[in-house]
PDB file of C-alpha atoms in Angstrom:
ATOM      1  CA  ASN A1115      65.268 -24.273  33.805  1.00 78.00           C
ATOM      2  CA  ALA A1116      66.128 -20.733  34.856  1.00 85.00           C
ATOM      3  CA  GLY A1117      68.018 -20.211  31.581  1.00 94.00           C
ATOM      4  CA  VAL A1118      70.601 -17.418  31.776  1.00 96.00           C
ATOM      5  CA  THR A1119      70.656 -15.417  34.995  1.00 97.00           C
ATOM      6  CA  GLN A1120      72.595 -12.232  35.659  1.00 97.00           C
ATOM      7  CA  THR A1121      73.332 -10.346  38.857  1.00 96.00           C
ATOM      8  CA  PRO A1122      73.047  -7.591  39.824  1.00 96.00           C
ATOM      9  CA  LYS A1123      70.191  -6.023  37.856  1.00 96.00           C
ATOM     10  CA  PHE A1124      71.370  -2.483  38.527  1.00 96.00           C
ATOM     11  CA  ARG A1125      74.588  -0.969  39.848  1.00 96.00           C
ATOM     12  CA  ILE A1126      76.075   2.464  40.241  1.00 97.00           C
ATOM     13  CA  LEU A1127      79.859   2.676  40.431  1.00 97.00           C
ATOM     14  CA  LYS A1128      82.223   5.531  41.065  1.00 97.00           C
ATOM     15  CA  ILE A1129      85.055   6.178  38.633  1.00 97.00           C
ATOM     16  CA  GLY A1130      87.986   3.904  39.449  1.00 96.00           C
ATOM     17  CA  GLN A1131      85.979   1.284  41.327  1.00 97.00           C
ATOM     18  CA  SER A1132      85.922  -2.353  40.249  1.00 96.00           C
ATOM     19  CA  MET A1133      83.147  -4.903  40.116  1.00 96.00           C
ATOM     20  CA  THR A1134      82.201  -8.290  38.756  1.00 98.00           C
ATOM     21  CA  LEU A1135      79.046  -8.948  36.777  1.00 98.00           C
ATOM     22  CA  GLN A1136      77.849 -12.482  37.343  1.00 98.00           C
ATOM     23  CA  CYS A1137      76.368 -14.752  34.677  1.00 98.00           C
ATOM     24  CA  THR A1138      75.149 -18.315  35.126  1.00 98.00           C
ATOM     25  CA  GLN A1139      73.388 -20.667  32.721  1.00 97.00           C
ATOM     26  CA  ASP A1140      71.778 -24.022  33.537  1.00 96.00           C
ATOM     27  CA  MET A1141      71.383 -25.329  29.976  1.00 95.00           C
ATOM     28  CA  ASN A1142      74.817 -26.991  29.780  1.00 94.00           C
ATOM     29  CA  HIS A1143      75.805 -24.710  26.906  1.00 94.00           C
ATOM     30  CA  ASN A1144      79.419 -24.669  25.837  1.00 92.00           C
ATOM     31  CA  TYR A1145      79.409 -21.192  24.310  1.00 92.00           C
ATOM     32  CA  MET A1146      78.924 -18.052  26.389  1.00 95.00           C
ATOM     33  CA  TYR A1147      79.103 -14.378  25.464  1.00 95.00           C
ATOM     34  CA  TRP A1148      79.185 -10.928  27.010  1.00 97.00           C
ATOM     35  CA  TYR A1149      77.698  -7.974  25.128  1.00 96.00           C
ATOM     36  CA  ARG A1150      77.204  -4.340  25.919  1.00 97.00           C
ATOM     37  CA  GLN A1151      74.255  -2.386  24.577  1.00 95.00           C
ATOM     38  CA  ASP A1152      74.381   1.360  24.156  1.00 94.00           C
ATOM     39  CA  PRO A1153      71.376   3.388  22.897  1.00 88.00           C
ATOM     40  CA  GLY A1154      71.133   3.380  19.108  1.00 87.00           C
ATOM     41  CA  MET A1155      74.261   1.244  18.734  1.00 90.00           C
ATOM     42  CA  GLY A1156      72.983  -2.313  18.877  1.00 90.00           C
ATOM     43  CA  LEU A1157      74.984  -4.924  20.783  1.00 94.00           C
ATOM     44  CA  LYS A1158      78.751  -5.156  20.764  1.00 95.00           C
ATOM     45  CA  LEU A1159      80.598  -8.327  21.748  1.00 94.00           C
ATOM     46  CA  ILE A1160      83.035  -7.884  24.632  1.00 96.00           C
ATOM     47  CA  TYR A1161      84.321 -11.429  25.251  1.00 96.00           C
ATOM     48  CA  TYR A1162      83.228 -14.930  24.445  1.00 94.00           C
ATOM     49  CA  SER A1163      84.044 -18.462  25.523  1.00 94.00           C
ATOM     50  CA  VAL A1164      83.699 -21.738  23.631  1.00 91.00           C
ATOM     51  CA  GLY A1165      84.132 -23.896  26.719  1.00 92.00           C
ATOM     52  CA  ALA A1166      85.485 -24.024  30.253  1.00 94.00           C
ATOM     53  CA  GLY A1167      89.020 -22.653  30.370  1.00 94.00           C
ATOM     54  CA  ILE A1168      88.801 -21.002  26.923  1.00 94.00           C
ATOM     55  CA  THR A1169      88.053 -17.315  26.422  1.00 95.00           C
ATOM     56  CA  ASP A1170      88.681 -14.855  23.622  1.00 94.00           C
ATOM     57  CA  LYS A1171      88.262 -11.172  22.909  1.00 94.00           C
ATOM     58  CA  GLY A1172      85.358  -9.756  20.981  1.00 92.00           C
ATOM     59  CA  GLU A1173      84.997  -6.371  19.358  1.00 91.00           C
ATOM     60  CA  VAL A1174      85.270  -4.152  22.470  1.00 95.00           C
ATOM     61  CA  PRO A1175      87.347  -5.934  25.159  1.00 96.00           C
ATOM     62  CA  ASN A1176      89.315  -2.992  26.563  1.00 96.00           C
ATOM     63  CA  GLY A1177      88.677  -2.370  30.261  1.00 96.00           C
ATOM     64  CA  TYR A1178      87.172  -5.815  30.861  1.00 97.00           C
ATOM     65  CA  ASN A1179      88.336  -9.277  31.835  1.00 97.00           C
ATOM     66  CA  VAL A1180      86.626 -12.649  31.941  1.00 97.00           C
ATOM     67  CA  SER A1181      87.216 -16.143  33.217  1.00 96.00           C
ATOM     68  CA  ARG A1182      85.470 -19.457  32.595  1.00 97.00           C
ATOM     69  CA  SER A1183      86.338 -22.001  35.236  1.00 97.00           C
ATOM     70  CA  THR A1184      83.066 -23.959  34.887  1.00 97.00           C
ATOM     71  CA  THR A1185      80.578 -24.609  32.099  1.00 96.00           C
ATOM     72  CA  GLU A1186      77.865 -22.745  34.018  1.00 97.00           C
ATOM     73  CA  ASP A1187      79.561 -19.485  35.004  1.00 98.00           C
ATOM     74  CA  PHE A1188      81.084 -16.677  32.963  1.00 98.00           C
ATOM     75  CA  PRO A1189      81.787 -13.609  35.128  1.00 98.00           C
ATOM     76  CA  LEU A1190      82.782 -10.267  33.615  1.00 98.00           C
ATOM     77  CA  ARG A1191      85.223  -8.124  35.588  1.00 98.00           C
ATOM     78  CA  LEU A1192      85.467  -4.362  35.252  1.00 96.00           C
ATOM     79  CA  GLU A1193      88.692  -2.912  36.575  1.00 90.00           C
ATOM     80  CA  LEU A1194      89.013   0.838  37.147  1.00 93.00           C
ATOM     81  CA  ALA A1195      85.507   1.738  35.986  1.00 95.00           C
ATOM     82  CA  ALA A1196      85.185   4.686  33.596  1.00 96.00           C
ATOM     83  CA  PRO A1197      82.097   6.678  32.492  1.00 96.00           C
ATOM     84  CA  SER A1198      82.485   5.125  29.013  1.00 96.00           C
ATOM     85  CA  GLN A1199      81.538   1.789  30.589  1.00 97.00           C
ATOM     86  CA  THR A1200      78.062   3.068  31.465  1.00 97.00           C
ATOM     87  CA  SER A1201      75.894   0.637  29.521  1.00 97.00           C
ATOM     88  CA  VAL A1202      73.549  -2.314  29.725  1.00 96.00           C
ATOM     89  CA  TYR A1203      75.413  -5.614  29.804  1.00 97.00           C
ATOM     90  CA  PHE A1204      73.949  -8.847  28.488  1.00 96.00           C
ATOM     91  CA  CYS A1205      75.235 -12.349  28.932  1.00 97.00           C
ATOM     92  CA  ALA A1206      74.186 -15.037  26.443  1.00 95.00           C
ATOM     93  CA  SER A1207      74.814 -18.721  25.853  1.00 94.00           C
ATOM     94  CA  SER A1208      74.405 -21.243  23.046  1.00 91.00           C
ATOM     95  CA  THR A1209      75.054 -24.923  22.451  1.00 87.00           C
ATOM     96  CA  SER A1210      77.690 -24.106  19.860  1.00 78.00           C
ATOM     97  CA  GLY A1211      78.457 -21.486  17.269  1.00 72.00           C
ATOM     98  CA  GLY A1212      77.260 -20.874  13.738  1.00 70.00           C
ATOM     99  CA  THR A1213      73.551 -21.440  13.322  1.00 74.00           C
ATOM    100  CA  ASN A1214      72.576 -21.946  16.923  1.00 79.00           C
ATOM    101  CA  GLU A1215      70.296 -19.633  18.843  1.00 87.00           C
ATOM    102  CA  GLN A1216      71.819 -17.529  21.581  1.00 91.00           C
ATOM    103  CA  PHE A1217      69.822 -17.316  24.807  1.00 94.00           C
ATOM    104  CA  PHE A1218      70.092 -13.998  26.601  1.00 95.00           C
ATOM    105  CA  GLY A1219      69.941 -13.040  30.249  1.00 96.00           C
ATOM    106  CA  PRO A1220      67.840 -10.086  31.472  1.00 94.00           C
ATOM    107  CA  GLY A1221      70.784  -7.694  31.587  1.00 95.00           C
ATOM    108  CA  THR A1222      72.673  -5.573  34.110  1.00 97.00           C
ATOM    109  CA  ARG A1223      72.283  -1.794  33.919  1.00 96.00           C
ATOM    110  CA  LEU A1224      75.552  -0.186  35.008  1.00 97.00           C
ATOM    111  CA  THR A1225      76.144   3.508  35.585  1.00 97.00           C
ATOM    112  CA  VAL A1226      79.614   4.890  36.262  1.00 97.00           C
ATOM    113  CA  LEU A1227      79.686   8.366  37.818  1.00 95.00           C
TER     114      LEU A1227
ATOM    115  CA  ALA B1309      84.346  -8.034   7.786  1.00 71.00           C
ATOM    116  CA  GLN B1310      80.665  -8.680   7.918  1.00 79.00           C
ATOM    117  CA  SER B1311      78.240  -5.888   8.755  1.00 87.00           C
ATOM    118  CA  VAL B1312      74.522  -5.333   9.134  1.00 93.00           C
ATOM    119  CA  THR B1313      72.518  -2.231   8.277  1.00 95.00           C
ATOM    120  CA  GLN B1314      68.994  -1.682   9.532  1.00 97.00           C
ATOM    121  CA  LEU B1315      67.172   1.099   7.718  1.00 94.00           C
ATOM    122  CA  GLY B1316      65.167   3.262  10.086  1.00 93.00           C
ATOM    123  CA  SER B1317      65.866   3.477  13.797  1.00 94.00           C
ATOM    124  CA  HIS B1318      62.145   4.026  14.478  1.00 97.00           C
ATOM    125  CA  VAL B1319      59.141   2.657  12.618  1.00 97.00           C
ATOM    126  CA  SER B1320      55.556   3.454  13.561  1.00 97.00           C
ATOM    127  CA  VAL B1321      52.537   1.553  12.251  1.00 97.00           C
ATOM    128  CA  SER B1322      48.862   1.394  13.095  1.00 98.00           C
ATOM    129  CA  GLU B1323      47.398  -1.706  14.673  1.00 97.00           C
ATOM    130  CA  GLY B1324      46.398  -4.108  11.892  1.00 97.00           C
ATOM    131  CA  ALA B1325      48.811  -2.585   9.366  1.00 98.00           C
ATOM    132  CA  LEU B1326      51.716  -4.327   7.653  1.00 98.00           C
ATOM    133  CA  VAL B1327      55.008  -4.362   9.512  1.00 98.00           C
ATOM    134  CA  LEU B1328      58.167  -4.120   7.384  1.00 98.00           C
ATOM    135  CA  LEU B1329      61.569  -3.823   9.042  1.00 98.00           C
ATOM    136  CA  ARG B1330      64.540  -3.649   6.700  1.00 98.00           C
ATOM    137  CA  CYS B1331      67.893  -5.356   7.047  1.00 97.00           C
ATOM    138  CA  ASN B1332      70.802  -5.493   4.626  1.00 95.00           C
ATOM    139  CA  TYR B1333      74.031  -7.333   5.259  1.00 92.00           C
ATOM    140  CA  SER B1334      77.456  -7.490   3.749  1.00 88.00           C
ATOM    141  CA  SER B1335      79.220 -10.808   3.589  1.00 76.00           C
ATOM    142  CA  SER B1336      81.679 -12.444   1.236  1.00 69.00           C
ATOM    143  CA  VAL B1337      80.412 -15.910   2.123  1.00 71.00           C
ATOM    144  CA  PRO B1338      76.900 -17.343   2.561  1.00 70.00           C
ATOM    145  CA  PRO B1339      75.715 -15.898   5.860  1.00 80.00           C
ATOM    146  CA  TYR B1340      73.581 -17.120   8.674  1.00 88.00           C
ATOM    147  CA  LEU B1341      70.988 -14.447   9.431  1.00 91.00           C
ATOM    148  CA  PHE B1342      68.892 -13.818  12.508  1.00 94.00           C
ATOM    149  CA  TRP B1343      66.172 -11.538  13.811  1.00 97.00           C
ATOM    150  CA  TYR B1344      65.961 -10.990  17.550  1.00 96.00           C
ATOM    151  CA  VAL B1345      63.327  -9.029  19.484  1.00 97.00           C
ATOM    152  CA  GLN B1346      63.835  -7.099  22.706  1.00 95.00           C
ATOM    153  CA  TYR B1347      60.852  -6.109  24.809  1.00 94.00           C
ATOM    154  CA  PRO B1348      61.337  -3.219  27.255  1.00 90.00           C
ATOM    155  CA  ASN B1349      63.737  -4.005  30.094  1.00 87.00           C
ATOM    156  CA  GLN B1350      64.325  -7.550  28.891  1.00 90.00           C
ATOM    157  CA  GLY B1351      67.004  -9.530  27.128  1.00 91.00           C
ATOM    158  CA  LEU B1352      66.817 -10.498  23.470  1.00 93.00           C
ATOM    159  CA  GLN B1353      64.930 -13.510  22.189  1.00 94.00           C
ATOM    160  CA  LEU B1354      65.117 -15.191  18.812  1.00 94.00           C
ATOM    161  CA  LEU B1355      62.307 -14.463  16.345  1.00 96.00           C
ATOM    162  CA  LEU B1356      63.638 -16.455  13.404  1.00 95.00           C
ATOM    163  CA  LYS B1357      66.783 -17.456  11.566  1.00 92.00           C
ATOM    164  CA  TYR B1358      67.995 -18.362   8.102  1.00 91.00           C
ATOM    165  CA  THR B1359      70.727 -20.935   7.718  1.00 85.00           C
ATOM    166  CA  THR B1360      70.273 -22.864   4.463  1.00 81.00           C
ATOM    167  CA  GLY B1361      67.409 -24.118   2.339  1.00 82.00           C
ATOM    168  CA  ALA B1362      64.088 -22.309   1.994  1.00 86.00           C
ATOM    169  CA  THR B1363      64.610 -18.577   1.656  1.00 88.00           C
ATOM    170  CA  LEU B1364      61.281 -17.646   3.269  1.00 95.00           C
ATOM    171  CA  VAL B1365      61.607 -18.245   6.982  1.00 95.00           C
ATOM    172  CA  LYS B1366      58.709 -18.243   9.424  1.00 96.00           C
ATOM    173  CA  GLY B1367      59.201 -17.301  13.039  1.00 95.00           C
ATOM    174  CA  ILE B1368      57.246 -16.800  16.221  1.00 94.00           C
ATOM    175  CA  ASN B1369      54.313 -14.407  16.670  1.00 94.00           C
ATOM    176  CA  GLY B1370      53.428 -14.387  12.950  1.00 96.00           C
ATOM    177  CA  PHE B1371      56.712 -12.846  11.740  1.00 97.00           C
ATOM    178  CA  GLU B1372      58.544 -13.998   8.659  1.00 97.00           C
ATOM    179  CA  ALA B1373      61.611 -12.923   6.715  1.00 97.00           C
ATOM    180  CA  GLU B1374      62.897 -13.594   3.227  1.00 95.00           C
ATOM    181  CA  PHE B1375      66.560 -14.079   2.385  1.00 93.00           C
ATOM    182  CA  LYS B1376      67.347 -12.418  -0.936  1.00 93.00           C
ATOM    183  CA  LYS B1377      70.932 -13.092  -1.922  1.00 89.00           C
ATOM    184  CA  SER B1378      70.838 -10.835  -4.984  1.00 90.00           C
ATOM    185  CA  GLU B1379      69.764  -7.887  -2.811  1.00 92.00           C
ATOM    186  CA  THR B1380      71.797  -8.937   0.255  1.00 92.00           C
ATOM    187  CA  SER B1381      68.640  -8.398   2.276  1.00 94.00           C
ATOM    188  CA  PHE B1382      66.738 -10.143   5.041  1.00 96.00           C
ATOM    189  CA  HIS B1383      63.676  -7.967   5.676  1.00 97.00           C
ATOM    190  CA  LEU B1384      61.248  -8.829   8.473  1.00 98.00           C
ATOM    191  CA  THR B1385      57.512  -8.673   7.859  1.00 98.00           C
ATOM    192  CA  LYS B1386      54.228  -9.297   9.622  1.00 98.00           C
ATOM    193  CA  PRO B1387      50.918  -8.888   7.785  1.00 97.00           C
ATOM    194  CA  SER B1388      48.992  -7.330  10.665  1.00 97.00           C
ATOM    195  CA  ALA B1389      50.580  -5.492  13.592  1.00 97.00           C
ATOM    196  CA  HIS B1390      49.407  -6.046  17.130  1.00 97.00           C
ATOM    197  CA  MET B1391      49.952  -3.744  20.084  1.00 96.00           C
ATOM    198  CA  SER B1392      52.086  -6.449  21.702  1.00 96.00           C
ATOM    199  CA  ASP B1393      54.568  -6.216  18.791  1.00 97.00           C
ATOM    200  CA  ALA B1394      55.895  -2.898  20.118  1.00 97.00           C
ATOM    201  CA  ALA B1395      59.551  -3.644  20.851  1.00 97.00           C
ATOM    202  CA  GLU B1396      63.031  -3.192  19.448  1.00 96.00           C
ATOM    203  CA  TYR B1397      64.094  -5.545  16.673  1.00 97.00           C
ATOM    204  CA  PHE B1398      67.670  -6.493  15.840  1.00 96.00           C
ATOM    205  CA  CYS B1399      68.985  -8.100  12.686  1.00 96.00           C
ATOM    206  CA  ALA B1400      72.216 -10.078  13.085  1.00 93.00           C
ATOM    207  CA  VAL B1401      74.642 -12.035  10.931  1.00 90.00           C
ATOM    208  CA  SER B1402      76.842 -14.866  12.107  1.00 84.00           C
ATOM    209  CA  GLU B1403      80.511 -14.104  11.795  1.00 67.00           C
ATOM    210  CA  GLY B1404      82.903 -16.138   9.738  1.00 54.00           C
ATOM    211  CA  TYR B1405      84.343 -19.502  10.518  1.00 53.00           C
ATOM    212  CA  GLY B1406      86.586 -21.112  13.058  1.00 50.00           C
ATOM    213  CA  GLY B1407      86.507 -20.302  16.735  1.00 52.00           C
ATOM    214  CA  SER B1408      84.485 -17.134  16.289  1.00 57.00           C
ATOM    215  CA  GLN B1409      81.917 -18.662  13.977  1.00 58.00           C
ATOM    216  CA  GLY B1410      79.132 -18.361  16.512  1.00 68.00           C
ATOM    217  CA  ASN B1411      79.668 -14.687  17.088  1.00 82.00           C
ATOM    218  CA  LEU B1412      76.884 -12.407  15.987  1.00 88.00           C
ATOM    219  CA  ILE B1413      77.274  -9.011  14.353  1.00 89.00           C
ATOM    220  CA  PHE B1414      74.204  -6.968  15.251  1.00 93.00           C
ATOM    221  CA  GLY B1415      72.548  -4.100  13.464  1.00 94.00           C
ATOM    222  CA  LYS B1416      71.759  -0.970  15.457  1.00 95.00           C
ATOM    223  CA  GLY B1417      68.148  -1.955  15.941  1.00 96.00           C
ATOM    224  CA  THR B1418      64.736  -0.664  14.890  1.00 97.00           C
ATOM    225  CA  LYS B1419      62.180   0.418  17.475  1.00 97.00           C
ATOM    226  CA  LEU B1420      58.671  -0.510  16.403  1.00 97.00           C
ATOM    227  CA  SER B1421      55.745   1.502  17.751  1.00 97.00           C
ATOM    228  CA  VAL B1422      52.172   0.348  17.193  1.00 97.00           C
ATOM    229  CA  LYS B1423      49.397   2.957  17.331  1.00 97.00           C
ATOM    230  CA  PRO B1424      45.875   1.923  18.323  1.00 95.00           C
TER     231      PRO B1424
END
């Protein structure tokens, strides 16, 4: 199993550009999550999904959109990139909520200039 | 709302010394508690978790943590630090019930340095 994979690893965007961060998991997990990590701030939840076709906002959803058309994929869309979106983005998945371990991808480092 | 506080953004220990990383949480209901580790330029991986039952939880790489309800704490310890333990450690609590019950609230993290 590859686990959770994310592409790209690094990206530099100009202000106002858009992009999609890709996330795929091969563990047949129902739950998937997007986090952003800023230095000294821990991880903040952007969006999550409890199954294909179901998504919901986390703590910091503004400026982002998601979709979940399949169990495996959970792309994160940035529209009109802003410098405040410079961060490291992590995708994670789990079998279900509550007590279950979340498995994290290696991250995407995004810089908006 | 639940929250997690990790005391000390940086902790430095000598190789072979005790590692103690502190975590306090606030929750109005019995929480699920987690410690994750992040090695440089990698994603997070689970060290250990507390759900119910025994309050002393053992994890990977010789780490353990004790859930103390009266102190609302879940401190992480390891008797003898190894150079390979140098990483950032995150305490997290599972949020509430219902559709968001799997969501984790993370602390800000503690960077552990190990001196030879």
